[in-house]
PDB file of C-alpha atoms in Angstrom:
ATOM      1  CA  MET A  20     -15.152  -1.141  -7.990  1.00  0.00           C
ATOM      2  CA  CYS A  21     -12.164   1.265  -6.716  1.00  0.00           C
ATOM      3  CA  ALA A  22     -11.325   0.608  -2.969  1.00  0.00           C
ATOM      4  CA  HIS A  23      -7.669   1.548  -1.079  1.00  0.00           C
ATOM      5  CA  VAL A  24      -5.767  -2.062   0.269  1.00  0.00           C
ATOM      6  CA  LEU A  25      -3.497  -2.178   2.876  1.00  0.00           C
ATOM      7  CA  VAL A  26      -1.428  -5.493   2.239  1.00  0.00           C
ATOM      8  CA  ALA A  27       0.031  -6.941   4.951  1.00  0.00           C
ATOM      9  CA  GLU A  28       2.406  -9.796   3.926  1.00  0.00           C
ATOM     10  CA  ASP A  29       6.473  -9.647   4.591  1.00  0.00           C
ATOM     11  CA  ASP A  30       7.126 -11.009   1.475  1.00  0.00           C
ATOM     12  CA  GLU A  31       8.428  -7.681   0.292  1.00  0.00           C
ATOM     13  CA  MET A  32       8.147  -9.039  -3.874  1.00  0.00           C
ATOM     14  CA  GLN A  33       4.702 -10.871  -3.349  1.00  0.00           C
ATOM     15  CA  ALA A  34       3.757  -7.859  -2.104  1.00  0.00           C
ATOM     16  CA  GLU A  35       4.900  -5.946  -4.554  1.00  0.00           C
ATOM     17  CA  LEU A  36       2.945  -8.321  -6.508  1.00  0.00           C
ATOM     18  CA  ILE A  37      -0.283  -7.414  -4.515  1.00  0.00           C
ATOM     19  CA  ARG A  38       0.278  -3.493  -5.280  1.00  0.00           C
ATOM     20  CA  ARG A  39       0.744  -3.837  -9.141  1.00  0.00           C
ATOM     21  CA  SER A  40      -2.245  -6.397  -9.091  1.00  0.00           C
ATOM     22  CA  LEU A  41      -4.917  -4.083  -7.347  1.00  0.00           C
ATOM     23  CA  LEU A  42      -3.221  -0.927  -8.544  1.00  0.00           C
ATOM     24  CA  SER A  43      -4.254  -2.637 -12.433  1.00  0.00           C
ATOM     25  CA  GLU A  44      -7.315  -2.809 -10.249  1.00  0.00           C
ATOM     26  CA  GLY A  45      -8.134   0.462 -10.628  1.00  0.00           C
ATOM     27  CA  HIS A  46      -7.428   0.304  -6.451  1.00  0.00           C
ATOM     28  CA  THR A  47      -5.081   2.156  -4.106  1.00  0.00           C
ATOM     29  CA  ALA A  48      -3.157   0.080  -2.380  1.00  0.00           C
ATOM     30  CA  THR A  49      -0.640   0.303   0.947  1.00  0.00           C
ATOM     31  CA  VAL A  50       1.703  -1.806   1.988  1.00  0.00           C
ATOM     32  CA  VAL A  51       3.229  -2.958   5.378  1.00  0.00           C
ATOM     33  CA  HIS A  52       5.553  -5.930   6.426  1.00  0.00           C
ATOM     34  CA  ASP A  53       4.939  -6.665   9.798  1.00  0.00           C
ATOM     35  CA  GLY A  54       2.021  -6.830  12.478  1.00  0.00           C
ATOM     36  CA  SER A  55       2.672  -3.767  14.334  1.00  0.00           C
ATOM     37  CA  ALA A  56       2.570  -2.048  11.081  1.00  0.00           C
ATOM     38  CA  ALA A  57      -0.346  -3.359  10.198  1.00  0.00           C
ATOM     39  CA  LEU A  58      -2.805  -2.325  13.143  1.00  0.00           C
ATOM     40  CA  ASP A  59      -1.248   1.206  13.075  1.00  0.00           C
ATOM     41  CA  ALA A  60      -2.196   1.902   9.028  1.00  0.00           C
ATOM     42  CA  ALA A  61      -5.502   0.052   9.651  1.00  0.00           C
ATOM     43  CA  ARG A  62      -6.416   2.833  12.716  1.00  0.00           C
ATOM     44  CA  ARG A  63      -4.285   6.128  10.636  1.00  0.00           C
ATOM     45  CA  LEU A  64      -6.076   4.821   6.616  1.00  0.00           C
ATOM     46  CA  ARG A  65      -8.846   3.450   8.030  1.00  0.00           C
ATOM     47  CA  PRO A  66      -8.729   1.127   4.396  1.00  0.00           C
ATOM     48  CA  ASP A  67     -11.756  -0.758   2.482  1.00  0.00           C
ATOM     49  CA  LEU A  68      -9.719  -4.650   3.322  1.00  0.00           C
ATOM     50  CA  VAL A  69      -7.128  -5.478   4.387  1.00  0.00           C
ATOM     51  CA  VAL A  70      -4.476  -8.090   2.815  1.00  0.00           C
ATOM     52  CA  LEU A  71      -3.157  -9.539   6.096  1.00  0.00           C
ATOM     53  CA  ASP A  72      -0.791 -12.806   5.332  1.00  0.00           C
ATOM     54  CA  LEU A  73      -0.708 -15.252   8.784  1.00  0.00           C
ATOM     55  CA  MET A  74       3.067 -15.347   9.813  1.00  0.00           C
ATOM     56  CA  LEU A  75       3.764 -11.783  10.563  1.00  0.00           C
ATOM     57  CA  PRO A  76       6.163 -11.080  12.379  1.00  0.00           C
ATOM     58  CA  VAL A  77       6.294  -9.196  15.342  1.00  0.00           C
ATOM     59  CA  ILE A  78       2.191 -10.223  15.335  1.00  0.00           C
ATOM     60  CA  ASP A  79       0.777 -13.396  13.655  1.00  0.00           C
ATOM     61  CA  GLY A  80      -1.663 -11.945  11.105  1.00  0.00           C
ATOM     62  CA  PHE A  81      -4.036 -14.170  14.105  1.00  0.00           C
ATOM     63  CA  GLY A  82      -3.186 -11.412  16.340  1.00  0.00           C
ATOM     64  CA  VAL A  83      -3.510  -9.072  13.962  1.00  0.00           C
ATOM     65  CA  CYS A  84      -7.040 -10.152  13.516  1.00  0.00           C
ATOM     66  CA  ARG A  85      -8.531 -10.589  16.505  1.00  0.00           C
ATOM     67  CA  VAL A  86      -7.520  -7.264  17.215  1.00  0.00           C
ATOM     68  CA  LEU A  87      -9.116  -5.392  14.157  1.00  0.00           C
ATOM     69  CA  ARG A  88     -12.593  -7.277  14.598  1.00  0.00           C
ATOM     70  CA  ARG A  89     -12.421  -5.967  18.946  1.00  0.00           C
ATOM     71  CA  ASP A  90     -11.705  -2.154  17.178  1.00  0.00           C
ATOM     72  CA  ASP A  91     -13.692  -2.446  14.225  1.00  0.00           C
ATOM     73  CA  ASP A  92     -15.472  -3.930  11.004  1.00  0.00           C
ATOM     74  CA  ILE A  93     -12.434  -3.798   8.736  1.00  0.00           C
ATOM     75  CA  PRO A  94     -13.254  -6.679   6.098  1.00  0.00           C
ATOM     76  CA  VAL A  95     -10.331  -9.245   5.950  1.00  0.00           C
ATOM     77  CA  LEU A  96      -8.827 -11.731   3.249  1.00  0.00           C
ATOM     78  CA  MET A  97      -6.040 -13.800   5.378  1.00  0.00           C
ATOM     79  CA  LEU A  98      -3.570 -15.197   3.728  1.00  0.00           C
ATOM     80  CA  THR A  99      -0.603 -18.572   4.315  1.00  0.00           C
ATOM     81  CA  ALA A 100       1.746 -20.954   2.947  1.00  0.00           C
ATOM     82  CA  ARG A 101      -0.664 -22.875   5.787  1.00  0.00           C
ATOM     83  CA  SER A 102      -3.001 -24.811   5.304  1.00  0.00           C
ATOM     84  CA  ALA A 103      -3.719 -26.870   7.984  1.00  0.00           C
ATOM     85  CA  GLU A 104      -7.911 -27.308   8.959  1.00  0.00           C
ATOM     86  CA  ASP A 105      -7.374 -25.857  12.579  1.00  0.00           C
ATOM     87  CA  ASP A 106      -5.551 -23.230  10.878  1.00  0.00           C
ATOM     88  CA  VAL A 107      -8.707 -21.939   8.295  1.00  0.00           C
ATOM     89  CA  LEU A 108     -11.233 -22.453  11.574  1.00  0.00           C
ATOM     90  CA  LEU A 109      -9.240 -20.302  13.524  1.00  0.00           C
ATOM     91  CA  GLY A 110      -9.613 -17.261  10.809  1.00  0.00           C
ATOM     92  CA  LEU A 111     -13.116 -18.093  10.455  1.00  0.00           C
ATOM     93  CA  GLU A 112     -13.662 -18.040  13.810  1.00  0.00           C
ATOM     94  CA  LEU A 113     -11.694 -14.450  14.679  1.00  0.00           C
ATOM     95  CA  GLY A 114     -13.399 -12.802  11.650  1.00  0.00           C
ATOM     96  CA  ALA A 115     -11.288 -13.724   8.663  1.00  0.00           C
ATOM     97  CA  ASP A 116     -14.054 -12.685   5.437  1.00  0.00           C
ATOM     98  CA  ASP A 117     -12.486 -15.607   3.193  1.00  0.00           C
ATOM     99  CA  TYR A 118      -8.642 -17.289   3.281  1.00  0.00           C
ATOM    100  CA  MET A 119      -6.870 -18.235   0.697  1.00  0.00           C
ATOM    101  CA  THR A 120      -3.284 -20.555   0.335  1.00  0.00           C
ATOM    102  CA  LYS A 121      -0.459 -19.932  -1.350  1.00  0.00           C
ATOM    103  CA  PRO A 122       0.076 -19.977  -3.479  1.00  0.00           C
ATOM    104  CA  TYR A 123      -2.304 -18.735  -6.043  1.00  0.00           C
ATOM    105  CA  SER A 124      -2.488 -16.776  -8.388  1.00  0.00           C
ATOM    106  CA  PRO A 125      -3.228 -13.067  -8.910  1.00  0.00           C
ATOM    107  CA  ARG A 126      -5.987 -13.126 -11.178  1.00  0.00           C
ATOM    108  CA  GLU A 127      -7.930 -15.508  -7.924  1.00  0.00           C
ATOM    109  CA  LEU A 128      -6.393 -13.203  -5.318  1.00  0.00           C
ATOM    110  CA  MET A 129      -7.715  -9.846  -7.147  1.00  0.00           C
ATOM    111  CA  ALA A 130     -11.734 -12.297  -7.988  1.00  0.00           C
ATOM    112  CA  ARG A 131     -12.120 -13.111  -4.199  1.00  0.00           C
ATOM    113  CA  ILE A 132     -11.035  -8.851  -3.379  1.00  0.00           C
ATOM    114  CA  ARG A 133     -13.879  -7.947  -5.910  1.00  0.00           C
ATOM    115  CA  THR A 134     -16.069 -10.084  -3.815  1.00  0.00           C
ATOM    116  CA  VAL A 135     -15.801  -9.471   0.324  1.00  0.00           C
ATOM    117  CA  LEU A 136     -15.516  -5.763  -1.518  1.00  0.00           C
ATOM    118  CA  ARG A 137     -18.878  -6.314  -2.708  1.00  0.00           C
ATOM    119  CA  ARG A 138     -20.142  -8.682  -0.163  1.00  0.00           C
ATOM    120  CA  SER A 139     -19.235  -5.816   2.391  1.00  0.00           C
ATOM    121  CA  GLY A 140     -20.356  -2.869   0.059  1.00  0.00           C
ATOM    122  CA  ARG A 141     -17.762  -0.581   1.313  1.00  0.00           C
ATOM    123  CA  ALA A 142     -15.609   0.201  -1.489  1.00  0.00           C
ATOM    124  CA  ASP A 143     -19.309   1.125  -3.592  1.00  0.00           C
ATOM    125  CA  GLY A 144     -19.238   4.414  -0.595  1.00  0.00           C
ATOM    126  CA  ARG A 145     -16.954   5.170   1.156  1.00  0.00           C
ATOM    127  CA  ARG A 146     -14.211   5.675  -2.006  1.00  0.00           C
ATOM    128  CA  GLU A 147     -15.903   6.796  -5.110  1.00  0.00           C
ATOM    129  CA  ASP A 148     -12.741   8.585  -5.393  1.00  0.00           C
ATOM    130  CA  PRO A 149     -10.296   7.178  -6.056  1.00  0.00           C
ATOM    131  CA  VAL A 150      -7.575  10.404  -5.718  1.00  0.00           C
ATOM    132  CA  ILE A 151      -5.060   9.869  -2.342  1.00  0.00           C
ATOM    133  CA  ARG A 152      -4.296  13.412  -1.483  1.00  0.00           C
ATOM    134  CA  ALA A 153      -1.662  14.060   0.937  1.00  0.00           C
ATOM    135  CA  ALA A 154       1.064  17.748   1.702  1.00  0.00           C
ATOM    136  CA  GLY A 155      -0.849  19.612  -1.225  1.00  0.00           C
ATOM    137  CA  ILE A 156      -0.698  16.243  -3.833  1.00  0.00           C
ATOM    138  CA  ALA A 157      -2.989  14.718  -4.980  1.00  0.00           C
ATOM    139  CA  VAL A 158      -2.940  10.990  -7.213  1.00  0.00           C
ATOM    140  CA  ASP A 159      -4.675   9.345  -9.316  1.00  0.00           C
ATOM    141  CA  PRO A 160      -3.429   6.300  -9.303  1.00  0.00           C
ATOM    142  CA  GLU A 161      -6.483   5.462 -12.490  1.00  0.00           C
ATOM    143  CA  ARG A 162      -5.721   8.011 -14.028  1.00  0.00           C
ATOM    144  CA  HIS A 163      -1.948   8.302 -14.184  1.00  0.00           C
ATOM    145  CA  GLU A 164      -2.329  11.670 -12.763  1.00  0.00           C
ATOM    146  CA  VAL A 165      -0.916  14.079  -9.931  1.00  0.00           C
ATOM    147  CA  ARG A 166      -1.831  18.090  -9.323  1.00  0.00           C
ATOM    148  CA  CYS A 167       1.135  19.249  -6.219  1.00  0.00           C
ATOM    149  CA  ASP A 168      -1.490  21.826  -4.926  1.00  0.00           C
ATOM    150  CA  GLY A 169      -3.910  21.844  -8.392  1.00  0.00           C
ATOM    151  CA  ALA A 170      -1.664  22.146 -10.863  1.00  0.00           C
ATOM    152  CA  ALA A 171      -0.115  19.251 -13.238  1.00  0.00           C
ATOM    153  CA  VAL A 172       2.301  17.828 -12.454  1.00  0.00           C
ATOM    154  CA  GLU A 173       4.187  16.194 -14.975  1.00  0.00           C
ATOM    155  CA  CYS A 174       6.478  12.658 -14.025  1.00  0.00           C
ATOM    156  CA  THR A 175       8.020   9.651 -15.152  1.00  0.00           C
ATOM    157  CA  PRO A 176       7.410   5.824 -14.641  1.00  0.00           C
ATOM    158  CA  ALA A 177       8.973   5.475 -11.597  1.00  0.00           C
ATOM    159  CA  GLU A 178       8.590   9.148 -10.235  1.00  0.00           C
ATOM    160  CA  PHE A 179       4.921   8.537 -10.564  1.00  0.00           C
ATOM    161  CA  GLU A 180       5.780   4.912  -8.534  1.00  0.00           C
ATOM    162  CA  ILE A 181       7.658   7.114  -5.236  1.00  0.00           C
ATOM    163  CA  LEU A 182       5.070   9.505  -5.558  1.00  0.00           C
ATOM    164  CA  LEU A 183       1.858   7.668  -4.980  1.00  0.00           C
ATOM    165  CA  ALA A 184       3.608   5.220  -2.035  1.00  0.00           C
ATOM    166  CA  MET A 185       4.261   8.842  -0.811  1.00  0.00           C
ATOM    167  CA  VAL A 186       1.239  10.578  -0.585  1.00  0.00           C
ATOM    168  CA  ALA A 187      -0.600   7.226   0.368  1.00  0.00           C
ATOM    169  CA  GLU A 188       0.943   7.074   3.659  1.00  0.00           C
ATOM    170  CA  PRO A 189       2.413  10.452   4.181  1.00  0.00           C
ATOM    171  CA  GLU A 190       4.840  10.556   6.839  1.00  0.00           C
ATOM    172  CA  ARG A 191       5.615   7.696   6.010  1.00  0.00           C
ATOM    173  CA  VAL A 192      10.284   7.120   6.252  1.00  0.00           C
ATOM    174  CA  PHE A 193      10.832   4.898   3.177  1.00  0.00           C
ATOM    175  CA  SER A 194      14.103   3.708   2.410  1.00  0.00           C
ATOM    176  CA  ARG A 195      15.873   3.570  -0.912  1.00  0.00           C
ATOM    177  CA  ARG A 196      15.798  -0.203  -1.475  1.00  0.00           C
ATOM    178  CA  GLN A 197      11.262   0.686  -0.913  1.00  0.00           C
ATOM    179  CA  LEU A 198      11.509   3.211  -2.891  1.00  0.00           C
ATOM    180  CA  LEU A 199      13.351   0.886  -5.375  1.00  0.00           C
ATOM    181  CA  GLU A 200      10.929  -1.557  -4.784  1.00  0.00           C
ATOM    182  CA  CYS A 201       8.046   0.913  -5.952  1.00  0.00           C
ATOM    183  CA  THR A 202       9.614   0.924  -9.413  1.00  0.00           C
ATOM    184  CA  ARG A 203      10.340  -2.661 -10.174  1.00  0.00           C
ATOM    185  CA  GLY A 204       8.303  -3.106 -13.168  1.00  0.00           C
ATOM    186  CA  THR A 205       8.924   0.807 -14.533  1.00  0.00           C
ATOM    187  CA  ASP A 206      12.537   1.407 -14.664  1.00  0.00           C
ATOM    188  CA  ARG A 207      14.501  -2.149 -14.187  1.00  0.00           C
ATOM    189  CA  ALA A 208      18.053  -1.248 -14.445  1.00  0.00           C
ATOM    190  CA  SER A 209      17.014   1.113 -11.251  1.00  0.00           C
ATOM    191  CA  THR A 210      19.322   0.779  -8.649  1.00  0.00           C
ATOM    192  CA  GLU A 211      18.984   3.043  -4.799  1.00  0.00           C
ATOM    193  CA  ARG A 212      21.482   5.710  -5.778  1.00  0.00           C
ATOM    194  CA  ALA A 213      19.139   5.990  -8.692  1.00  0.00           C
ATOM    195  CA  VAL A 214      16.313   6.728  -6.167  1.00  0.00           C
ATOM    196  CA  ASP A 215      18.649   9.531  -5.229  1.00  0.00           C
ATOM    197  CA  VAL A 216      18.191  10.943  -8.341  1.00  0.00           C
ATOM    198  CA  HIS A 217      14.045  10.922  -8.482  1.00  0.00           C
ATOM    199  CA  ILE A 218      13.330  12.189  -5.437  1.00  0.00           C
ATOM    200  CA  MET A 219      15.907  15.348  -6.703  1.00  0.00           C
ATOM    201  CA  ASN A 220      13.065  15.586 -10.414  1.00  0.00           C
ATOM    202  CA  LEU A 221      10.304  15.639  -8.162  1.00  0.00           C
ATOM    203  CA  ARG A 222      11.802  18.691  -5.730  1.00  0.00           C
ATOM    204  CA  ARG A 223      12.109  20.173  -9.274  1.00  0.00           C
ATOM    205  CA  LYS A 224       8.884  19.337  -9.563  1.00  0.00           C
ATOM    206  CA  ILE A 225       6.732  19.432  -6.220  1.00  0.00           C
ATOM    207  CA  GLU A 226       8.948  21.710  -4.082  1.00  0.00           C
ATOM    208  CA  ALA A 227       8.690  25.692  -4.728  1.00  0.00           C
ATOM    209  CA  ASP A 228      12.507  25.472  -3.170  1.00  0.00           C
ATOM    210  CA  PRO A 229      13.641  22.520  -4.276  1.00  0.00           C
ATOM    211  CA  ARG A 230      17.210  23.251  -1.655  1.00  0.00           C
ATOM    212  CA  SER A 231      14.861  23.930   0.739  1.00  0.00           C
ATOM    213  CA  PRO A 232      12.396  21.131   0.061  1.00  0.00           C
ATOM    214  CA  ALA A 233       9.312  21.722   2.725  1.00  0.00           C
ATOM    215  CA  ARG A 234       7.316  18.430   1.691  1.00  0.00           C
ATOM    216  CA  LEU A 235      10.008  15.409  -0.204  1.00  0.00           C
ATOM    217  CA  LEU A 236      12.189  15.539   3.078  1.00  0.00           C
ATOM    218  CA  THR A 237      15.778  13.209   3.517  1.00  0.00           C
ATOM    219  CA  VAL A 238      15.790  11.036   7.506  1.00  0.00           C
ATOM    220  CA  PHE A 239      19.251  11.285   7.153  1.00  0.00           C
ATOM    221  CA  GLY A 240      20.493   7.838   7.490  1.00  0.00           C
ATOM    222  CA  VAL A 241      17.431   5.746   6.064  1.00  0.00           C
ATOM    223  CA  GLY A 242      15.449   7.189   3.768  1.00  0.00           C
ATOM    224  CA  TYR A 243      13.122   9.911   2.730  1.00  0.00           C
ATOM    225  CA  LYS A 244       9.459  10.468   3.614  1.00  0.00           C
ATOM    226  CA  LEU A 245       6.144  13.057   2.441  1.00  0.00           C
ATOM    227  CA  SER A 246       5.446  15.931   5.192  1.00  0.00           C
ATOM    228  CA  GLY A 247       1.630  16.505   5.559  1.00  0.00           C
ATOM    229  CA  GLY A 248      -1.197  15.011   6.156  1.00  0.00           C
ATOM    230  CA  ARG A 249      -3.720  14.070   4.768  1.00  0.00           C
ATOM    231  CA  GLY A 250      -5.958  16.203   2.239  1.00  0.00           C
TER     232      GLY A 250
END
């Protein structure tokens, strides 16, 4: 079972833990940190499941779930530190498929995700191919392989994690700090400035002219983005 999971969690450490747990299960993941970004990503990416924190900024999890249920049938697994019965009931009444209260174990969360995906049938029929593609780049999180215009690309673990995040969300601008978080666990000694080195090395591998990149672009004063549509 392989699925694309949208993780909407404002706690960046929790979000990264969930993302890595999903990747270890063979899923792909997109992470956002507020409710507005969650709705935008859900519309653009059409994920198989949304893991939705209740206490999101901008639009809370209840509001996100309400819109998702109005516009689509994407399964929703809600996460919250609030355990009041009224909150649980409201989440379920809005259409959440399951509900977990923090703190929780990553193993239990993955088990719940498998159950929701199996029950919905979305993972079996919609994402048999785990490869994520954008801007002529294909990233396979299961085989840990990268191809650019069909040619194999050798990446370090940190480069792979950065590229995986950017291919999953083409045109999104990532700050250095966000890309640094992607490398946690593969490059613990890294710093935000080291991200620039990873980007430079990736450009050498995926750009026709690394000095004038067409894919991996700098957004001055903000960070980097992968330019190019899906496919």
